[in-house]
PDB file of C-alpha atoms in Angstrom:
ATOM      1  CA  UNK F1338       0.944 -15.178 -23.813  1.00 47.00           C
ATOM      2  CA  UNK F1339       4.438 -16.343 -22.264  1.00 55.00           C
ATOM      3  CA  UNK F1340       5.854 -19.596 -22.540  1.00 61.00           C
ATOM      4  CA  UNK F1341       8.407 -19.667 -19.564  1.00 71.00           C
ATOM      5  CA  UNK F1342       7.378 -18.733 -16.099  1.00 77.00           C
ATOM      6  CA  UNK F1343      10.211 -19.215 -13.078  1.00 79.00           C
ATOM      7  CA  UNK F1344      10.950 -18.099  -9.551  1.00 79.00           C
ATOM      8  CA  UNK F1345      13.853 -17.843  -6.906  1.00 81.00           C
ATOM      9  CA  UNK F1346      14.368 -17.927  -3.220  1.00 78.00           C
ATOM     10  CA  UNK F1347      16.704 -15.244  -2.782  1.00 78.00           C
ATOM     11  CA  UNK F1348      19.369 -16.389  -0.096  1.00 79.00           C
ATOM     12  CA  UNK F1349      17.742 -20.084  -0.408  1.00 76.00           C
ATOM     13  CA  UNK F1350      18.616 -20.761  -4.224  1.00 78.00           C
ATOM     14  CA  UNK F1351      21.403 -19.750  -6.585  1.00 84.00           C
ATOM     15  CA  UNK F1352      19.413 -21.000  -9.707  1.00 84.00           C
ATOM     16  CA  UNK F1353      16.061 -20.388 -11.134  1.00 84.00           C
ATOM     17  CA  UNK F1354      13.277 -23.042 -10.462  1.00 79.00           C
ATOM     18  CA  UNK F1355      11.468 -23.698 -14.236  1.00 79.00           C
ATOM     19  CA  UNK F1356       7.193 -24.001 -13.904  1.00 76.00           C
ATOM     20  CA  UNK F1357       6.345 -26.124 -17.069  1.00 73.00           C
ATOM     21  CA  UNK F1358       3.138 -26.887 -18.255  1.00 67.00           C
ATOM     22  CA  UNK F1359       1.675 -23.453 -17.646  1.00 66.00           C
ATOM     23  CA  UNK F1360       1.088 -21.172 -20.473  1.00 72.00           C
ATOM     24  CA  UNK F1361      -0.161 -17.821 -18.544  1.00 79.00           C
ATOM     25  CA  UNK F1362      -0.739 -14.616 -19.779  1.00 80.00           C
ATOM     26  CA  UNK F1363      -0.197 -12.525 -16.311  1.00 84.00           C
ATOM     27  CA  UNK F1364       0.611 -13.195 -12.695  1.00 86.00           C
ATOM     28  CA  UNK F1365       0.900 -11.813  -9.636  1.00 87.00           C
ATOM     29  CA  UNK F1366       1.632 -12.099  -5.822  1.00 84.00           C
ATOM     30  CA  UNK F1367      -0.988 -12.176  -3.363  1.00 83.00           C
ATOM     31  CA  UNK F1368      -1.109 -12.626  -0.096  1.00 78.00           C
ATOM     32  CA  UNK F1369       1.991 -14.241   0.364  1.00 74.00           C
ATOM     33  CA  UNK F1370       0.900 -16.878  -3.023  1.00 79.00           C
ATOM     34  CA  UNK F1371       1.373 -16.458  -6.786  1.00 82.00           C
ATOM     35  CA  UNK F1372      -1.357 -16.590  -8.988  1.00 87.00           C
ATOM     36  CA  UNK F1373      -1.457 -17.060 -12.753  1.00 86.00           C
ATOM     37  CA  UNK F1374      -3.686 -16.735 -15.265  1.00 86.00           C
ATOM     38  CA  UNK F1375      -3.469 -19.592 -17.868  1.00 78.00           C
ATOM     39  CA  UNK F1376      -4.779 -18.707 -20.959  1.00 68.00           C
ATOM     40  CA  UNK F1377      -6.600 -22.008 -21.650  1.00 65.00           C
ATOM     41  CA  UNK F1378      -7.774 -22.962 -18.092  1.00 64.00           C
ATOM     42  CA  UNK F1379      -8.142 -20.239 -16.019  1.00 81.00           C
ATOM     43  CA  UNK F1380      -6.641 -18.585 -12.322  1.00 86.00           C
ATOM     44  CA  UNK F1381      -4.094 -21.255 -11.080  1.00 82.00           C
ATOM     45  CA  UNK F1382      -2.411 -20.865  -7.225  1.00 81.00           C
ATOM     46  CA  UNK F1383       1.326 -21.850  -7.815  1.00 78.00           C
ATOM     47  CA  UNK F1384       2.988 -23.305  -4.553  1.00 73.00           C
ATOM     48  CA  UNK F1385       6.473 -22.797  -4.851  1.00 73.00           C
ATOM     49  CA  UNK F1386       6.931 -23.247  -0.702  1.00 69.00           C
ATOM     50  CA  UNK F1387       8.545 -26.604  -0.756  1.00 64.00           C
ATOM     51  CA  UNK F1388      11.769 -26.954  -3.276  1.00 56.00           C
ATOM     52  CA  UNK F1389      10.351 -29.804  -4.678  1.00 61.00           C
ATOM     53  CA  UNK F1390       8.375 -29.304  -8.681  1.00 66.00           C
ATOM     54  CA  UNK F1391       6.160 -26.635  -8.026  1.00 68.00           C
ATOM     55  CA  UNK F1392       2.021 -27.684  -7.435  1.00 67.00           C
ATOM     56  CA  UNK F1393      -0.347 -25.690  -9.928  1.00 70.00           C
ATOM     57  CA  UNK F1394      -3.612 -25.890  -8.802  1.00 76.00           C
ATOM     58  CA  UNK F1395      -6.613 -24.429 -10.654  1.00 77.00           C
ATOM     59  CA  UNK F1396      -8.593 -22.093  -8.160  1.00 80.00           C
ATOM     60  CA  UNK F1397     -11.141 -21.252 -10.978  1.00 82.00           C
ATOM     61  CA  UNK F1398     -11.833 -21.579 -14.532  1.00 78.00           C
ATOM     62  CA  UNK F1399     -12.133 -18.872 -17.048  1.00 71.00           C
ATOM     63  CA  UNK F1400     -15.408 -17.023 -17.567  1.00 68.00           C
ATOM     64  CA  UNK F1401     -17.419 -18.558 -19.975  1.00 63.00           C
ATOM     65  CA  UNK F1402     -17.491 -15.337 -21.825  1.00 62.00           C
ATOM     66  CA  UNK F1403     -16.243 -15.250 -25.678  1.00 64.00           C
ATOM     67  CA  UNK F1404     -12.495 -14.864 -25.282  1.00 59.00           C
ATOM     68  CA  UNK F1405     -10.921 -11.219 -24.536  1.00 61.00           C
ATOM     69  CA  UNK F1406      -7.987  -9.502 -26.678  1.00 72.00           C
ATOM     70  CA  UNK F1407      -6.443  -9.413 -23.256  1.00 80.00           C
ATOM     71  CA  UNK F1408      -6.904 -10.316 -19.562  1.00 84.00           C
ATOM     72  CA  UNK F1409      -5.149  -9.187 -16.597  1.00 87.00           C
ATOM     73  CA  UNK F1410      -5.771 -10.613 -13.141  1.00 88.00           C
ATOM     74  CA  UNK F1411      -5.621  -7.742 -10.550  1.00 91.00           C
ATOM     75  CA  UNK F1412      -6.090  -6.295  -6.617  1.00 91.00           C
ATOM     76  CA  UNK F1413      -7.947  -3.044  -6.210  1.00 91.00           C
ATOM     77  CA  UNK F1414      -6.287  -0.744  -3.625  1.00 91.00           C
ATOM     78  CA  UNK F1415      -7.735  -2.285  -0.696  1.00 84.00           C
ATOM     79  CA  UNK F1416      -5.702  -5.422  -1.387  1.00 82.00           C
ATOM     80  CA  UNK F1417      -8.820  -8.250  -0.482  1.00 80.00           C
ATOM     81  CA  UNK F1418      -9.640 -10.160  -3.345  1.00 84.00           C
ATOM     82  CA  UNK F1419      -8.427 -11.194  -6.723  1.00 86.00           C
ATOM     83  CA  UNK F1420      -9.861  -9.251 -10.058  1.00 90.00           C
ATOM     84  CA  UNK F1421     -10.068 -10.860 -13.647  1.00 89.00           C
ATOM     85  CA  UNK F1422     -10.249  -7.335 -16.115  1.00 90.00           C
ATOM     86  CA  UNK F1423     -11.151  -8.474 -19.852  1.00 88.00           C
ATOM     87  CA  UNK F1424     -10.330  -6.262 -22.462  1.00 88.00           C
ATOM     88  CA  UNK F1425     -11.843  -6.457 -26.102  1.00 86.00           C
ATOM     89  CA  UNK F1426     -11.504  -4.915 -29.121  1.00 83.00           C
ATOM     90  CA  UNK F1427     -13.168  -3.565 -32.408  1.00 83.00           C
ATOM     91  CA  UNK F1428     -11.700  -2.038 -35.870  1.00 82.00           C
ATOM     92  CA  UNK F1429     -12.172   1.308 -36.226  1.00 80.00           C
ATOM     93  CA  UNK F1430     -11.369   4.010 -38.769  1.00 77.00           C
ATOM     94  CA  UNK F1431      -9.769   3.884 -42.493  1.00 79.00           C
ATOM     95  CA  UNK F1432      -7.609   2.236 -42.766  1.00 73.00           C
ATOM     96  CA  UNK F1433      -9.373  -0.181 -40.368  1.00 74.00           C
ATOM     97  CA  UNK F1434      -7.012  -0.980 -36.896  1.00 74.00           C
ATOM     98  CA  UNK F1435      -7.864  -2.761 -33.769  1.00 75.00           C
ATOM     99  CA  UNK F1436      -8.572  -0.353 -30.696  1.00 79.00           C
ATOM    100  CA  UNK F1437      -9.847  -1.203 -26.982  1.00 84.00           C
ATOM    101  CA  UNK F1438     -13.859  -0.559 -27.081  1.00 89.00           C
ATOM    102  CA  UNK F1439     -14.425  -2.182 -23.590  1.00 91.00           C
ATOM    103  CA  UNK F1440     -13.141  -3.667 -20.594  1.00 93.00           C
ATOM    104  CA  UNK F1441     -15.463  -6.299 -18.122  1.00 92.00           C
ATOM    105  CA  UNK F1442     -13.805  -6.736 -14.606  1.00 92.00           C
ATOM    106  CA  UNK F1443     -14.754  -9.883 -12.148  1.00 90.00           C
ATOM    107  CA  UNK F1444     -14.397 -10.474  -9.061  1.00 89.00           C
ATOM    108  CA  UNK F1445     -13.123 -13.630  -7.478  1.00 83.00           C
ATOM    109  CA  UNK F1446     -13.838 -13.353  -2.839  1.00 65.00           C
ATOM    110  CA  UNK F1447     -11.450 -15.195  -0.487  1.00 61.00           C
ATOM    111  CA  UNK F1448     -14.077 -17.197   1.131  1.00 54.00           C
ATOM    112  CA  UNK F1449     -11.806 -17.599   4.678  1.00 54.00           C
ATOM    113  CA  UNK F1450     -11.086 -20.201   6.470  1.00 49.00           C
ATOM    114  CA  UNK F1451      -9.261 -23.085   4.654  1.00 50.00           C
ATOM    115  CA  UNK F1452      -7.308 -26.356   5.256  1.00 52.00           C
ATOM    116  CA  UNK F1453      -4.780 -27.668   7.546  1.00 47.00           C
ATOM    117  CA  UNK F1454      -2.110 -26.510   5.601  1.00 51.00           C
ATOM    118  CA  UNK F1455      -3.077 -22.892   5.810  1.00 51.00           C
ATOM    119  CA  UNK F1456      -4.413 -23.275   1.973  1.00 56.00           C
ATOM    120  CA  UNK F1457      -7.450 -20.391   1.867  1.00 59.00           C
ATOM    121  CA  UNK F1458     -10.355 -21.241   0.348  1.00 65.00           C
ATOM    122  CA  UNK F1459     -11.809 -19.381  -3.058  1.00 67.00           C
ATOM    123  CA  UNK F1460     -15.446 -18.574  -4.630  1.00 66.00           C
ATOM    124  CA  UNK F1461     -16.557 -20.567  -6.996  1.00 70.00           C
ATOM    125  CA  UNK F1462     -17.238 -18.761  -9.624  1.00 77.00           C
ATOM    126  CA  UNK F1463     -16.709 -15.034 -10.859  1.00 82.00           C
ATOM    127  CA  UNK F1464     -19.108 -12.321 -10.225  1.00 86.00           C
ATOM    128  CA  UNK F1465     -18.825  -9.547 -13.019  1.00 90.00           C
ATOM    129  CA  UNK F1466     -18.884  -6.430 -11.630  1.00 92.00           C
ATOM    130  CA  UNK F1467     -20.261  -3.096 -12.476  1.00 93.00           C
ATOM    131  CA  UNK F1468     -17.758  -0.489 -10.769  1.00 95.00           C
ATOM    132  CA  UNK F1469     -14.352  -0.060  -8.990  1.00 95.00           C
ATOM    133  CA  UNK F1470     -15.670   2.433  -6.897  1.00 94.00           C
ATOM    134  CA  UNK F1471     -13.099   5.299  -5.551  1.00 96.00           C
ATOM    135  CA  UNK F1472     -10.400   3.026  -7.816  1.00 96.00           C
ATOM    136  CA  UNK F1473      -8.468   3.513 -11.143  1.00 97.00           C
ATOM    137  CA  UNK F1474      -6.772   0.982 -12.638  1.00 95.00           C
ATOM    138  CA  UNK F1475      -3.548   1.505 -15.032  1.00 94.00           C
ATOM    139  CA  UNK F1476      -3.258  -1.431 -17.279  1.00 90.00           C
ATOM    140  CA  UNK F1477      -0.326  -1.886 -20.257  1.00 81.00           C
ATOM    141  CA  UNK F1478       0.968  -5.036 -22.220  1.00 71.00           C
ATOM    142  CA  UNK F1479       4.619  -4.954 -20.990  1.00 67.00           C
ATOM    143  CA  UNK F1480       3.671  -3.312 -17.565  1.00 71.00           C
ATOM    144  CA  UNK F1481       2.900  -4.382 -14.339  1.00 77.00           C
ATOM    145  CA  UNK F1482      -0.634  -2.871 -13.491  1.00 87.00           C
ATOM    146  CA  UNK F1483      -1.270  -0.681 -10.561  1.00 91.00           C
ATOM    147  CA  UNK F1484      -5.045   0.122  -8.630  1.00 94.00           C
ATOM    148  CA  UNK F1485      -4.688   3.521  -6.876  1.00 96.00           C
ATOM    149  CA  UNK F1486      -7.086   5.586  -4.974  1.00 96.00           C
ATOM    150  CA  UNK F1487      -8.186   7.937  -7.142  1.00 97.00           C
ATOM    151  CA  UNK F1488      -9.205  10.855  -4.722  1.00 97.00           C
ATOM    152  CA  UNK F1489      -5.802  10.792  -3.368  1.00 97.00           C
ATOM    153  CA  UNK F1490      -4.700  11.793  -6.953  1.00 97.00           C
ATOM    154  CA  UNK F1491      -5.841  15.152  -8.302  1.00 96.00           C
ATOM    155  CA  UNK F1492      -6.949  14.880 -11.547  1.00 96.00           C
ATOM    156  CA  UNK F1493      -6.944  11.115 -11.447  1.00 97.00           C
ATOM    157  CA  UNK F1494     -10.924   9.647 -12.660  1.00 97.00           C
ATOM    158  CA  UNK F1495     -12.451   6.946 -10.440  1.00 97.00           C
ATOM    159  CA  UNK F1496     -13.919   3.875 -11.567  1.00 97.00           C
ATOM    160  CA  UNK F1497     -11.329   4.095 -14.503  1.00 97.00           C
ATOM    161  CA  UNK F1498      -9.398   1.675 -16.580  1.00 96.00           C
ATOM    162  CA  UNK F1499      -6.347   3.964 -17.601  1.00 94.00           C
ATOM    163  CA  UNK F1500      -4.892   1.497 -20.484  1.00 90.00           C
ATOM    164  CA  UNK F1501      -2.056   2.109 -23.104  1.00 84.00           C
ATOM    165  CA  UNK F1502      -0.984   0.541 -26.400  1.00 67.00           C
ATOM    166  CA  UNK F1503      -1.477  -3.335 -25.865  1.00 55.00           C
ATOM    167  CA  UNK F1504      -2.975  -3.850 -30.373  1.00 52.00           C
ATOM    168  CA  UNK F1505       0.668  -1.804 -31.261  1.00 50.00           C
ATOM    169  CA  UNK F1506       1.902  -5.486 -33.270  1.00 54.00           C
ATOM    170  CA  UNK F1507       1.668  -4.219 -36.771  1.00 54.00           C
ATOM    171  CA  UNK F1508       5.215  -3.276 -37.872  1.00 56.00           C
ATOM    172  CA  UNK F1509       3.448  -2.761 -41.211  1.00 58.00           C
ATOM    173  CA  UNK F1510       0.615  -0.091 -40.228  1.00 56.00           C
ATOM    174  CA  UNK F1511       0.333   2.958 -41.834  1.00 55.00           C
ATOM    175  CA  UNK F1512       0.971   4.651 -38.202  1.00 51.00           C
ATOM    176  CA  UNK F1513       4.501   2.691 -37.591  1.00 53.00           C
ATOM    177  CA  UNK F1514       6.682   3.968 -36.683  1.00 52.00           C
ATOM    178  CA  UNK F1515       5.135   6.677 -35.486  1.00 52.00           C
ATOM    179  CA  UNK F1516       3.633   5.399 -32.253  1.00 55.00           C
ATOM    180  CA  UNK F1517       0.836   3.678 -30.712  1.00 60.00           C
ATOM    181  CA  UNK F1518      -2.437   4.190 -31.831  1.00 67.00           C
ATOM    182  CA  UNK F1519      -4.556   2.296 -28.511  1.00 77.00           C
ATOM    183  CA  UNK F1520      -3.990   4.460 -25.558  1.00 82.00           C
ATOM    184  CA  UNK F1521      -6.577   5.915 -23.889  1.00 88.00           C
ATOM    185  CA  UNK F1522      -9.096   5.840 -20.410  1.00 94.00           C
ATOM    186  CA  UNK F1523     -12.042   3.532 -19.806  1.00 95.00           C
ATOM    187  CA  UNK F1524     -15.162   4.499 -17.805  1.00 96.00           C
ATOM    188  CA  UNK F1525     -17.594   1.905 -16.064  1.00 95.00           C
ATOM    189  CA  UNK F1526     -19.891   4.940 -15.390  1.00 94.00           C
ATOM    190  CA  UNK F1527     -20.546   5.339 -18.827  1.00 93.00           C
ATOM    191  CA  UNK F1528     -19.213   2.401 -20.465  1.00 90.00           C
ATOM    192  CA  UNK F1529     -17.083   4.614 -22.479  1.00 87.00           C
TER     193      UNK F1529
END
């Protein structure tokens, strides 16, 4: 989780613009908006038009399911809607360390339309989903993540979560400094 979070207007502002108040865990840029997802209250659309204190408002709440090692809010390749990926963990081996076991991914729709002020309206609520199709997804802790087409990419599995060492905290692990220990490729087909 990050505690600072700011933006500039390149040829409108010579100084970064500070967002308080939001303790997020990811973001990204969407369709012309920034998103972030706030560890404690969910998806949040940041408007950062206007140079006055940047508006936070919550587009949707956190699933209600028990809390994730990690979550990463992402756009398949065809660039439509938002995507909420949860990863979680489990101990494994002796001695015991923490490695990915799963990953859930949601969905959140663009419902259209919207308000006067061109603000789009959002679903409700998240719809888990069972498959990204002809996607893979390459997620990392200190990376941005990126949804490709897998057919376009020999070699490259569909309906994939290609992840690397996110758990790699413990300078006191048997393993360190050797390297990290969590790196490896999820499959929705067999939940593996």
């Amino acid at each position: 989780m990050c505690n600072a979070l700011a933006y500039i207007k390149p040829g409108r502002s010579k100084h970064w613009t500070y967002i308080k108040g939001v303790l997020y865990s990811d973001a990204i840029y969407h369709q012309g908006r920034f998103f972030v997802l706030d560890d404690y209250s969910g998806v949040l659309y940041l408007d950062v038009r206007e140079y006055s204190k940047p508006k936070g408002k919550l587009v949707i709440n956190r699933t209600a399911r028990k809390h994730p090692f990690k979550a990463y809010i992402v756009v398949l390749s065809t660039g439509k809607d938002l995507h909420l990926v949860e990863g979680f963990l489990k101990k494994k081996g002796r001695p015991a360390r923490w490695v990915t076991s799963s990953f859930k991914i949601f969905k959140l729709g663009f419902l259209g339309g919207g308000d006067s002020g061109g603000n789009q309206q959002f679903a409700k609520e998240w719809v888990e989903i069972n498959s990204l199709g002809d996607d893979a997804l390459f997620l990392g802790d200190h990376n941005y993540f990126l949804s490709v087409t897998a057919s376009n990419f020999p070699g490259c599995q569909a309906n994939c979560v290609y992840y690397n060492d996110d758990v790699y905290i413990d300078t006191s692990a048997p393993w360190y400094p050797y390297g990290p220990q969590d790196m490896g490729i999820y499959s929705f087909v067999n939940g593996s």
